């Protein structure tokens, strides 16, 4: 009989993770995106049990673009990092763009 993901996740937390954290704690008590959304340490299928895959995730190259805008993802075109807009005040953002352009940035 196969073990459930929940059982394996709990086992992993109590053994592998606990051992690592006892030797080297994480740098921060929690990690967040730039939108202040807290990130879990690990995501599993348990986090998406009640999600409609086609409506909420979709397929690469199709709305809602949660899987990327390229149907082949980045096998055909390299992933590029775009400059952040509105990261600070308009004046600071403009100053930053000018600095980046002066130093060779093109994107």
mmCIF file of N, CA and C in Angstrom:
data_model
loop_
_atom_site.group_PDB
_atom_site.id
_atom_site.type_symbol
_atom_site.label_atom_id
_atom_site.label_comp_id
_atom_site.label_asym_id
_atom_site.label_seq_id
_atom_site.Cartn_x
_atom_site.Cartn_y
_atom_site.Cartn_z
ATOM 1 N N UNK A 1 0.843 -1.181 0.000
ATOM 2 C CA UNK A 1 0.000 0.000 0.000
ATOM 3 C C UNK A 1 0.892 1.248 0.000
ATOM 4 N N UNK A 2 0.602 2.165 -0.877
ATOM 5 C CA UNK A 2 1.392 3.383 -0.986
ATOM 6 C C UNK A 2 1.092 4.318 0.181
ATOM 7 N N UNK A 3 2.142 4.986 0.652
ATOM 8 C CA UNK A 3 1.960 5.968 1.721
ATOM 9 C C UNK A 3 1.342 7.231 1.135
ATOM 10 N N UNK A 4 0.585 7.924 1.940
ATOM 11 C CA UNK A 4 -0.024 9.163 1.468
ATOM 12 C C UNK A 4 1.004 10.289 1.487
ATOM 13 N N UNK A 5 0.752 11.286 0.677
ATOM 14 C CA UNK A 5 1.646 12.452 0.649
ATOM 15 C C UNK A 5 1.673 13.110 2.023
ATOM 16 N N UNK A 6 0.530 13.171 2.675
ATOM 17 C CA UNK A 6 0.479 13.789 4.003
ATOM 18 C C UNK A 6 1.381 13.044 4.984
ATOM 19 N N UNK A 7 1.320 11.712 4.970
ATOM 20 C CA UNK A 7 2.173 10.913 5.860
ATOM 21 C C UNK A 7 3.653 11.134 5.540
ATOM 22 N N UNK A 8 3.973 11.147 4.261
ATOM 23 C CA UNK A 8 5.368 11.337 3.864
ATOM 24 C C UNK A 8 5.861 12.750 4.187
ATOM 25 N N UNK A 9 4.998 13.735 4.028
ATOM 26 C CA UNK A 9 5.355 15.111 4.368
ATOM 27 C C UNK A 9 5.649 15.217 5.864
ATOM 28 N N UNK A 10 4.797 14.638 6.685
ATOM 29 C CA UNK A 10 5.002 14.672 8.139
ATOM 30 C C UNK A 10 6.286 13.936 8.523
ATOM 31 N N UNK A 11 6.556 12.801 7.874
ATOM 32 C CA UNK A 11 7.788 12.055 8.136
ATOM 33 C C UNK A 11 8.996 12.914 7.768
ATOM 34 N N UNK A 12 8.942 13.548 6.601
ATOM 35 C CA UNK A 12 10.030 14.401 6.126
ATOM 36 C C UNK A 12 10.305 15.540 7.111
ATOM 37 N N UNK A 13 9.233 16.185 7.608
ATOM 38 C CA UNK A 13 9.404 17.281 8.574
ATOM 39 C C UNK A 13 10.088 16.805 9.851
ATOM 40 N N UNK A 14 9.700 15.615 10.337
ATOM 41 C CA UNK A 14 10.219 15.099 11.606
ATOM 42 C C UNK A 14 11.625 14.524 11.493
ATOM 43 N N UNK A 15 12.055 14.179 10.306
ATOM 44 C CA UNK A 15 13.365 13.540 10.146
ATOM 45 C C UNK A 15 14.327 14.429 9.364
ATOM 46 N N UNK A 16 14.218 14.401 8.068
ATOM 47 C CA UNK A 16 15.157 15.107 7.192
ATOM 48 C C UNK A 16 15.219 16.599 7.486
ATOM 49 N N UNK A 17 14.065 17.246 7.505
ATOM 50 C CA UNK A 17 14.038 18.695 7.743
ATOM 51 C C UNK A 17 14.532 19.042 9.144
ATOM 52 N N UNK A 18 14.039 18.335 10.153
ATOM 53 C CA UNK A 18 14.423 18.630 11.536
ATOM 54 C C UNK A 18 15.934 18.513 11.721
ATOM 55 N N UNK A 19 16.534 17.494 11.128
ATOM 56 C CA UNK A 19 17.977 17.290 11.244
ATOM 57 C C UNK A 19 18.744 18.463 10.619
ATOM 58 N N UNK A 20 18.307 18.887 9.444
ATOM 59 C CA UNK A 20 18.975 19.996 8.771
ATOM 60 C C UNK A 20 18.817 21.293 9.545
ATOM 61 N N UNK A 21 17.602 21.588 10.020
ATOM 62 C CA UNK A 21 17.360 22.827 10.752
ATOM 63 C C UNK A 21 18.125 22.878 12.078
ATOM 64 N N UNK A 22 18.361 21.720 12.678
ATOM 65 C CA UNK A 22 19.112 21.712 13.939
ATOM 66 C C UNK A 22 20.571 22.109 13.708
ATOM 67 N N UNK A 23 21.082 21.851 12.510
ATOM 68 C CA UNK A 23 22.469 22.196 12.181
ATOM 69 C C UNK A 23 22.584 23.584 11.564
ATOM 70 N N UNK A 24 21.612 23.944 10.755
ATOM 71 C CA UNK A 24 21.673 25.220 10.032
ATOM 72 C C UNK A 24 20.269 25.797 9.909
ATOM 73 N N UNK A 25 19.861 26.625 10.875
ATOM 74 C CA UNK A 25 18.520 27.231 10.801
ATOM 75 C C UNK A 25 18.379 28.102 9.561
ATOM 76 N N UNK A 26 17.148 28.302 9.156
ATOM 77 C CA UNK A 26 16.890 29.159 8.003
ATOM 78 C C UNK A 26 17.267 30.600 8.328
ATOM 79 N N UNK A 27 17.578 31.373 7.293
ATOM 80 C CA UNK A 27 18.043 32.751 7.460
ATOM 81 C C UNK A 27 16.981 33.663 8.052
ATOM 82 N N UNK A 28 15.725 33.416 7.759
ATOM 83 C CA UNK A 28 14.615 34.255 8.212
ATOM 84 C C UNK A 28 13.517 33.379 8.803
ATOM 85 N N UNK A 29 12.714 33.927 9.729
ATOM 86 C CA UNK A 29 11.607 33.133 10.282
ATOM 87 C C UNK A 29 10.521 32.858 9.244
ATOM 88 N N UNK A 30 10.380 33.746 8.243
ATOM 89 C CA UNK A 30 9.446 33.499 7.149
ATOM 90 C C UNK A 30 9.956 34.206 5.901
ATOM 91 N N UNK A 31 9.559 33.702 4.765
ATOM 92 C CA UNK A 31 9.950 34.287 3.487
ATOM 93 C C UNK A 31 8.689 34.748 2.775
ATOM 94 N N UNK A 32 8.772 35.903 2.110
ATOM 95 C CA UNK A 32 7.609 36.484 1.441
ATOM 96 C C UNK A 32 7.984 36.953 0.042
ATOM 97 N N UNK A 33 6.983 37.010 -0.822
ATOM 98 C CA UNK A 33 7.187 37.562 -2.153
ATOM 99 C C UNK A 33 7.256 39.080 -2.046
ATOM 100 N N UNK A 34 7.542 39.752 -3.146
ATOM 101 C CA UNK A 34 7.561 41.209 -3.135
ATOM 102 C C UNK A 34 6.167 41.779 -2.901
ATOM 103 N N UNK A 35 5.141 40.936 -3.032
ATOM 104 C CA UNK A 35 3.761 41.353 -2.741
ATOM 105 C C UNK A 35 3.366 41.007 -1.304
ATOM 106 N N UNK A 36 4.337 40.597 -0.514
ATOM 107 C CA UNK A 36 4.150 40.268 0.905
ATOM 108 C C UNK A 36 3.283 39.027 1.130
ATOM 109 N N UNK A 37 3.311 38.111 0.191
ATOM 110 C CA UNK A 37 2.606 36.842 0.347
ATOM 111 C C UNK A 37 3.601 35.854 0.948
ATOM 112 N N UNK A 38 3.233 35.289 2.081
ATOM 113 C CA UNK A 38 4.146 34.370 2.749
ATOM 114 C C UNK A 38 4.283 33.078 1.940
ATOM 115 N N UNK A 39 5.525 32.613 1.834
ATOM 116 C CA UNK A 39 5.814 31.398 1.085
ATOM 117 C C UNK A 39 6.029 30.236 2.042
ATOM 118 N N UNK A 40 5.447 29.110 1.697
ATOM 119 C CA UNK A 40 5.684 27.904 2.481
ATOM 120 C C UNK A 40 7.075 27.376 2.155
ATOM 121 N N UNK A 41 7.597 26.571 3.011
ATOM 122 C CA UNK A 41 8.895 25.949 2.796
ATOM 123 C C UNK A 41 8.810 24.952 1.634
ATOM 124 N N UNK A 42 7.700 24.252 1.549
ATOM 125 C CA UNK A 42 7.521 23.214 0.530
ATOM 126 C C UNK A 42 6.055 23.150 0.135
ATOM 127 N N UNK A 43 5.807 23.075 -1.143
ATOM 128 C CA UNK A 43 4.442 22.902 -1.642
ATOM 129 C C UNK A 43 4.306 21.494 -2.201
ATOM 130 N N UNK A 44 3.168 20.880 -1.936
ATOM 131 C CA UNK A 44 2.884 19.529 -2.403
ATOM 132 C C UNK A 44 1.503 19.515 -3.051
ATOM 133 N N UNK A 45 1.096 18.399 -3.637
ATOM 134 C CA UNK A 45 -0.265 18.308 -4.182
ATOM 135 C C UNK A 45 -1.348 18.575 -3.135
ATOM 136 N N UNK A 46 -1.019 18.454 -1.858
ATOM 137 C CA UNK A 46 -1.996 18.749 -0.802
ATOM 138 C C UNK A 46 -2.435 20.219 -0.847
ATOM 139 N N UNK A 47 -1.563 21.083 -1.360
ATOM 140 C CA UNK A 47 -1.871 22.509 -1.428
ATOM 141 C C UNK A 47 -2.828 22.863 -2.558
ATOM 142 N N UNK A 48 -3.055 21.936 -3.449
ATOM 143 C CA UNK A 48 -3.921 22.222 -4.598
ATOM 144 C C UNK A 48 -5.010 21.166 -4.778
ATOM 145 N N UNK A 49 -5.345 20.473 -3.697
ATOM 146 C CA UNK A 49 -6.376 19.432 -3.774
ATOM 147 C C UNK A 49 -7.700 19.937 -4.332
ATOM 148 N N UNK A 50 -8.113 21.126 -3.929
ATOM 149 C CA UNK A 50 -9.419 21.629 -4.333
ATOM 150 C C UNK A 50 -9.331 22.632 -5.476
ATOM 151 N N UNK A 51 -8.261 22.572 -6.250
ATOM 152 C CA UNK A 51 -8.053 23.504 -7.349
ATOM 153 C C UNK A 51 -8.491 22.868 -8.660
ATOM 154 N N UNK A 52 -9.185 23.642 -9.482
ATOM 155 C CA UNK A 52 -9.526 23.202 -10.834
ATOM 156 C C UNK A 52 -8.337 23.531 -11.717
ATOM 157 N N UNK A 53 -7.582 22.535 -12.068
ATOM 158 C CA UNK A 53 -6.321 22.713 -12.788
ATOM 159 C C UNK A 53 -6.491 23.575 -14.043
ATOM 160 N N UNK A 54 -7.456 23.235 -14.882
ATOM 161 C CA UNK A 54 -7.620 23.957 -16.152
ATOM 162 C C UNK A 54 -8.028 25.407 -15.949
ATOM 163 N N UNK A 55 -8.902 25.676 -14.982
ATOM 164 C CA UNK A 55 -9.347 27.050 -14.751
ATOM 165 C C UNK A 55 -8.316 27.905 -14.032
ATOM 166 N N UNK A 56 -7.601 27.329 -13.072
ATOM 167 C CA UNK A 56 -6.709 28.128 -12.245
ATOM 168 C C UNK A 56 -5.245 28.108 -12.679
ATOM 169 N N UNK A 57 -4.822 27.024 -13.322
ATOM 170 C CA UNK A 57 -3.431 26.949 -13.772
ATOM 171 C C UNK A 57 -3.329 27.067 -15.286
ATOM 172 N N UNK A 58 -4.144 26.324 -15.984
ATOM 173 C CA UNK A 58 -4.112 26.363 -17.435
ATOM 174 C C UNK A 58 -2.860 25.727 -17.996
ATOM 175 N N UNK A 59 -2.616 26.008 -19.264
ATOM 176 C CA UNK A 59 -1.482 25.437 -19.964
ATOM 177 C C UNK A 59 -0.558 26.549 -20.440
ATOM 178 N N UNK A 60 0.716 26.252 -20.596
ATOM 179 C CA UNK A 60 1.663 27.281 -21.033
ATOM 180 C C UNK A 60 1.222 27.926 -22.341
ATOM 181 N N UNK A 61 1.321 29.245 -22.405
ATOM 182 C CA UNK A 61 0.962 29.983 -23.604
ATOM 183 C C UNK A 61 -0.506 30.349 -23.708
ATOM 184 N N UNK A 62 -1.303 30.027 -22.683
ATOM 185 C CA UNK A 62 -2.732 30.326 -22.690
ATOM 186 C C UNK A 62 -3.125 31.003 -21.384
ATOM 187 N N UNK A 63 -4.212 31.767 -21.450
ATOM 188 C CA UNK A 63 -4.737 32.402 -20.240
ATOM 189 C C UNK A 63 -4.976 31.351 -19.177
ATOM 190 N N UNK A 64 -4.719 31.621 -17.924
ATOM 191 C CA UNK A 64 -4.337 32.892 -17.307
ATOM 192 C C UNK A 64 -2.831 33.125 -17.235
ATOM 193 N N UNK A 65 -2.045 32.429 -18.025
ATOM 194 C CA UNK A 65 -0.589 32.607 -18.128
ATOM 195 C C UNK A 65 0.152 32.343 -16.821
ATOM 196 N N UNK A 66 -0.411 31.510 -15.957
ATOM 197 C CA UNK A 66 0.302 31.154 -14.727
ATOM 198 C C UNK A 66 1.455 30.200 -15.010
ATOM 199 N N UNK A 67 1.456 29.592 -16.192
ATOM 200 C CA UNK A 67 2.513 28.652 -16.564
ATOM 201 C C UNK A 67 3.485 29.263 -17.568
ATOM 202 N N UNK A 68 3.398 30.563 -17.792
ATOM 203 C CA UNK A 68 4.293 31.245 -18.725
ATOM 204 C C UNK A 68 3.580 31.616 -20.009
ATOM 205 N N UNK A 69 4.148 32.590 -20.708
ATOM 206 C CA UNK A 69 3.510 33.080 -21.926
ATOM 207 C C UNK A 69 3.921 32.281 -23.160
ATOM 208 N N UNK A 70 4.975 31.509 -23.067
ATOM 209 C CA UNK A 70 5.429 30.708 -24.206
ATOM 210 C C UNK A 70 4.898 29.280 -24.090
ATOM 211 N N UNK A 71 4.258 28.762 -25.152
ATOM 212 C CA UNK A 71 3.760 27.386 -25.100
ATOM 213 C C UNK A 71 4.867 26.364 -24.853
ATOM 214 N N UNK A 72 6.074 26.638 -25.324
ATOM 215 C CA UNK A 72 7.197 25.722 -25.106
ATOM 216 C C UNK A 72 8.023 26.138 -23.895
ATOM 217 N N UNK A 73 7.424 27.019 -23.089
ATOM 218 C CA UNK A 73 8.114 27.564 -21.926
ATOM 219 C C UNK A 73 9.407 28.216 -22.399
ATOM 220 N N UNK A 74 10.549 27.847 -21.851
ATOM 221 C CA UNK A 74 11.784 28.510 -22.250
ATOM 222 C C UNK A 74 12.730 27.550 -22.956
ATOM 223 N N UNK A 75 12.150 26.543 -23.598
ATOM 224 C CA UNK A 75 12.959 25.639 -24.403
ATOM 225 C C UNK A 75 13.273 26.273 -25.754
ATOM 226 N N UNK A 76 12.404 27.177 -26.204
ATOM 227 C CA UNK A 76 12.610 27.822 -27.495
ATOM 228 C C UNK A 76 13.217 29.205 -27.375
ATOM 229 N N UNK A 77 12.876 29.908 -26.302
ATOM 230 C CA UNK A 77 13.382 31.267 -26.089
ATOM 231 C C UNK A 77 13.881 31.373 -24.658
ATOM 232 N N UNK A 78 14.991 32.068 -24.492
ATOM 233 C CA UNK A 78 15.532 32.233 -23.156
ATOM 234 C C UNK A 78 14.604 33.073 -22.284
ATOM 235 N N UNK A 79 14.606 32.777 -20.996
ATOM 236 C CA UNK A 79 13.885 33.574 -20.013
ATOM 237 C C UNK A 79 14.648 34.880 -19.854
ATOM 238 N N UNK A 80 13.931 35.984 -19.769
ATOM 239 C CA UNK A 80 14.596 37.276 -19.591
ATOM 240 C C UNK A 80 14.059 37.953 -18.343
ATOM 241 N N UNK A 81 14.924 38.674 -17.689
ATOM 242 C CA UNK A 81 14.539 39.433 -16.505
ATOM 243 C C UNK A 81 14.194 40.833 -16.955
ATOM 244 N N UNK A 82 13.021 41.294 -16.624
ATOM 245 C CA UNK A 82 12.601 42.633 -16.999
ATOM 246 C C UNK A 82 12.855 43.595 -15.844
ATOM 247 N N UNK A 83 13.030 44.844 -16.189
ATOM 248 C CA UNK A 83 13.242 45.839 -15.143
ATOM 249 C C UNK A 83 11.945 46.042 -14.380
ATOM 250 N N UNK A 84 12.068 46.253 -13.100
ATOM 251 C CA UNK A 84 10.912 46.528 -12.247
ATOM 252 C C UNK A 84 10.422 47.943 -12.493
ATOM 253 N N UNK A 85 9.139 48.114 -12.598
ATOM 254 C CA UNK A 85 8.576 49.459 -12.735
ATOM 255 C C UNK A 85 7.919 49.843 -11.413
ATOM 256 N N UNK A 86 8.125 51.059 -10.999
ATOM 257 C CA UNK A 86 7.468 51.544 -9.794
ATOM 258 C C UNK A 86 7.980 50.925 -8.518
ATOM 259 N N UNK A 87 9.249 50.582 -8.481
ATOM 260 C CA UNK A 87 9.805 49.946 -7.287
ATOM 261 C C UNK A 87 9.942 50.938 -6.138
ATOM 262 N N UNK A 88 10.074 52.203 -6.463
ATOM 263 C CA UNK A 88 10.208 53.240 -5.430
ATOM 264 C C UNK A 88 9.377 54.438 -5.886
ATOM 265 N N UNK A 89 9.823 55.626 -5.557
ATOM 266 C CA UNK A 89 9.105 56.815 -6.025
ATOM 267 C C UNK A 89 9.354 56.966 -7.532
ATOM 268 N N UNK A 90 8.522 57.727 -8.237
ATOM 269 C CA UNK A 90 8.766 57.940 -9.666
ATOM 270 C C UNK A 90 10.169 58.514 -9.937
ATOM 271 N N UNK A 91 10.598 59.424 -9.095
ATOM 272 C CA UNK A 91 11.916 60.034 -9.279
ATOM 273 C C UNK A 91 13.034 58.998 -9.096
ATOM 274 N N UNK A 92 12.900 58.156 -8.057
ATOM 275 C CA UNK A 92 13.927 57.140 -7.815
ATOM 276 C C UNK A 92 13.921 56.085 -8.913
ATOM 277 N N UNK A 93 12.731 55.725 -9.391
ATOM 278 C CA UNK A 93 12.627 54.753 -10.472
ATOM 279 C C UNK A 93 13.285 55.301 -11.734
ATOM 280 N N UNK A 94 12.993 56.549 -12.084
ATOM 281 C CA UNK A 94 13.585 57.170 -13.260
ATOM 282 C C UNK A 94 15.105 57.233 -13.143
ATOM 283 N N UNK A 95 15.588 57.589 -11.975
ATOM 284 C CA UNK A 95 17.032 57.645 -11.732
ATOM 285 C C UNK A 95 17.659 56.264 -11.923
ATOM 286 N N UNK A 96 16.982 55.243 -11.416
ATOM 287 C CA UNK A 96 17.485 53.870 -11.542
ATOM 288 C C UNK A 96 17.519 53.430 -12.998
ATOM 289 N N UNK A 97 16.454 53.698 -13.761
ATOM 290 C CA UNK A 97 16.431 53.351 -15.186
ATOM 291 C C UNK A 97 17.589 54.014 -15.925
ATOM 292 N N UNK A 98 17.790 55.293 -15.673
ATOM 293 C CA UNK A 98 18.877 56.015 -16.347
ATOM 294 C C UNK A 98 20.230 55.403 -15.996
ATOM 295 N N UNK A 99 20.400 55.057 -14.728
ATOM 296 C CA UNK A 99 21.649 54.418 -14.295
ATOM 297 C C UNK A 99 21.854 53.096 -15.026
ATOM 298 N N UNK A 100 20.799 52.264 -15.068
ATOM 299 C CA UNK A 100 20.914 50.957 -15.732
ATOM 300 C C UNK A 100 21.215 51.111 -17.217
ATOM 301 N N UNK A 101 20.538 52.024 -17.875
ATOM 302 C CA UNK A 101 20.775 52.243 -19.308
ATOM 303 C C UNK A 101 22.198 52.738 -19.566
ATOM 304 N N UNK A 102 22.684 53.608 -18.706
ATOM 305 C CA UNK A 102 24.054 54.112 -18.841
ATOM 306 C C UNK A 102 25.084 52.998 -18.684
ATOM 307 N N UNK A 103 24.713 51.959 -17.970
ATOM 308 C CA UNK A 103 25.641 50.857 -17.724
ATOM 309 C C UNK A 103 25.366 49.640 -18.604
ATOM 310 N N UNK A 104 24.631 49.852 -19.705
ATOM 311 C CA UNK A 104 24.505 48.792 -20.711
ATOM 312 C C UNK A 104 23.251 47.942 -20.672
ATOM 313 N N UNK A 105 22.356 48.175 -19.746
ATOM 314 C CA UNK A 105 21.122 47.388 -19.728
ATOM 315 C C UNK A 105 20.265 47.754 -20.932
ATOM 316 N N UNK A 106 19.592 46.762 -21.497
ATOM 317 C CA UNK A 106 18.768 47.023 -22.676
ATOM 318 C C UNK A 106 17.312 46.629 -22.461
ATOM 319 N N UNK A 107 17.024 45.801 -21.492
ATOM 320 C CA UNK A 107 15.666 45.292 -21.303
ATOM 321 C C UNK A 107 14.939 46.085 -20.292
#
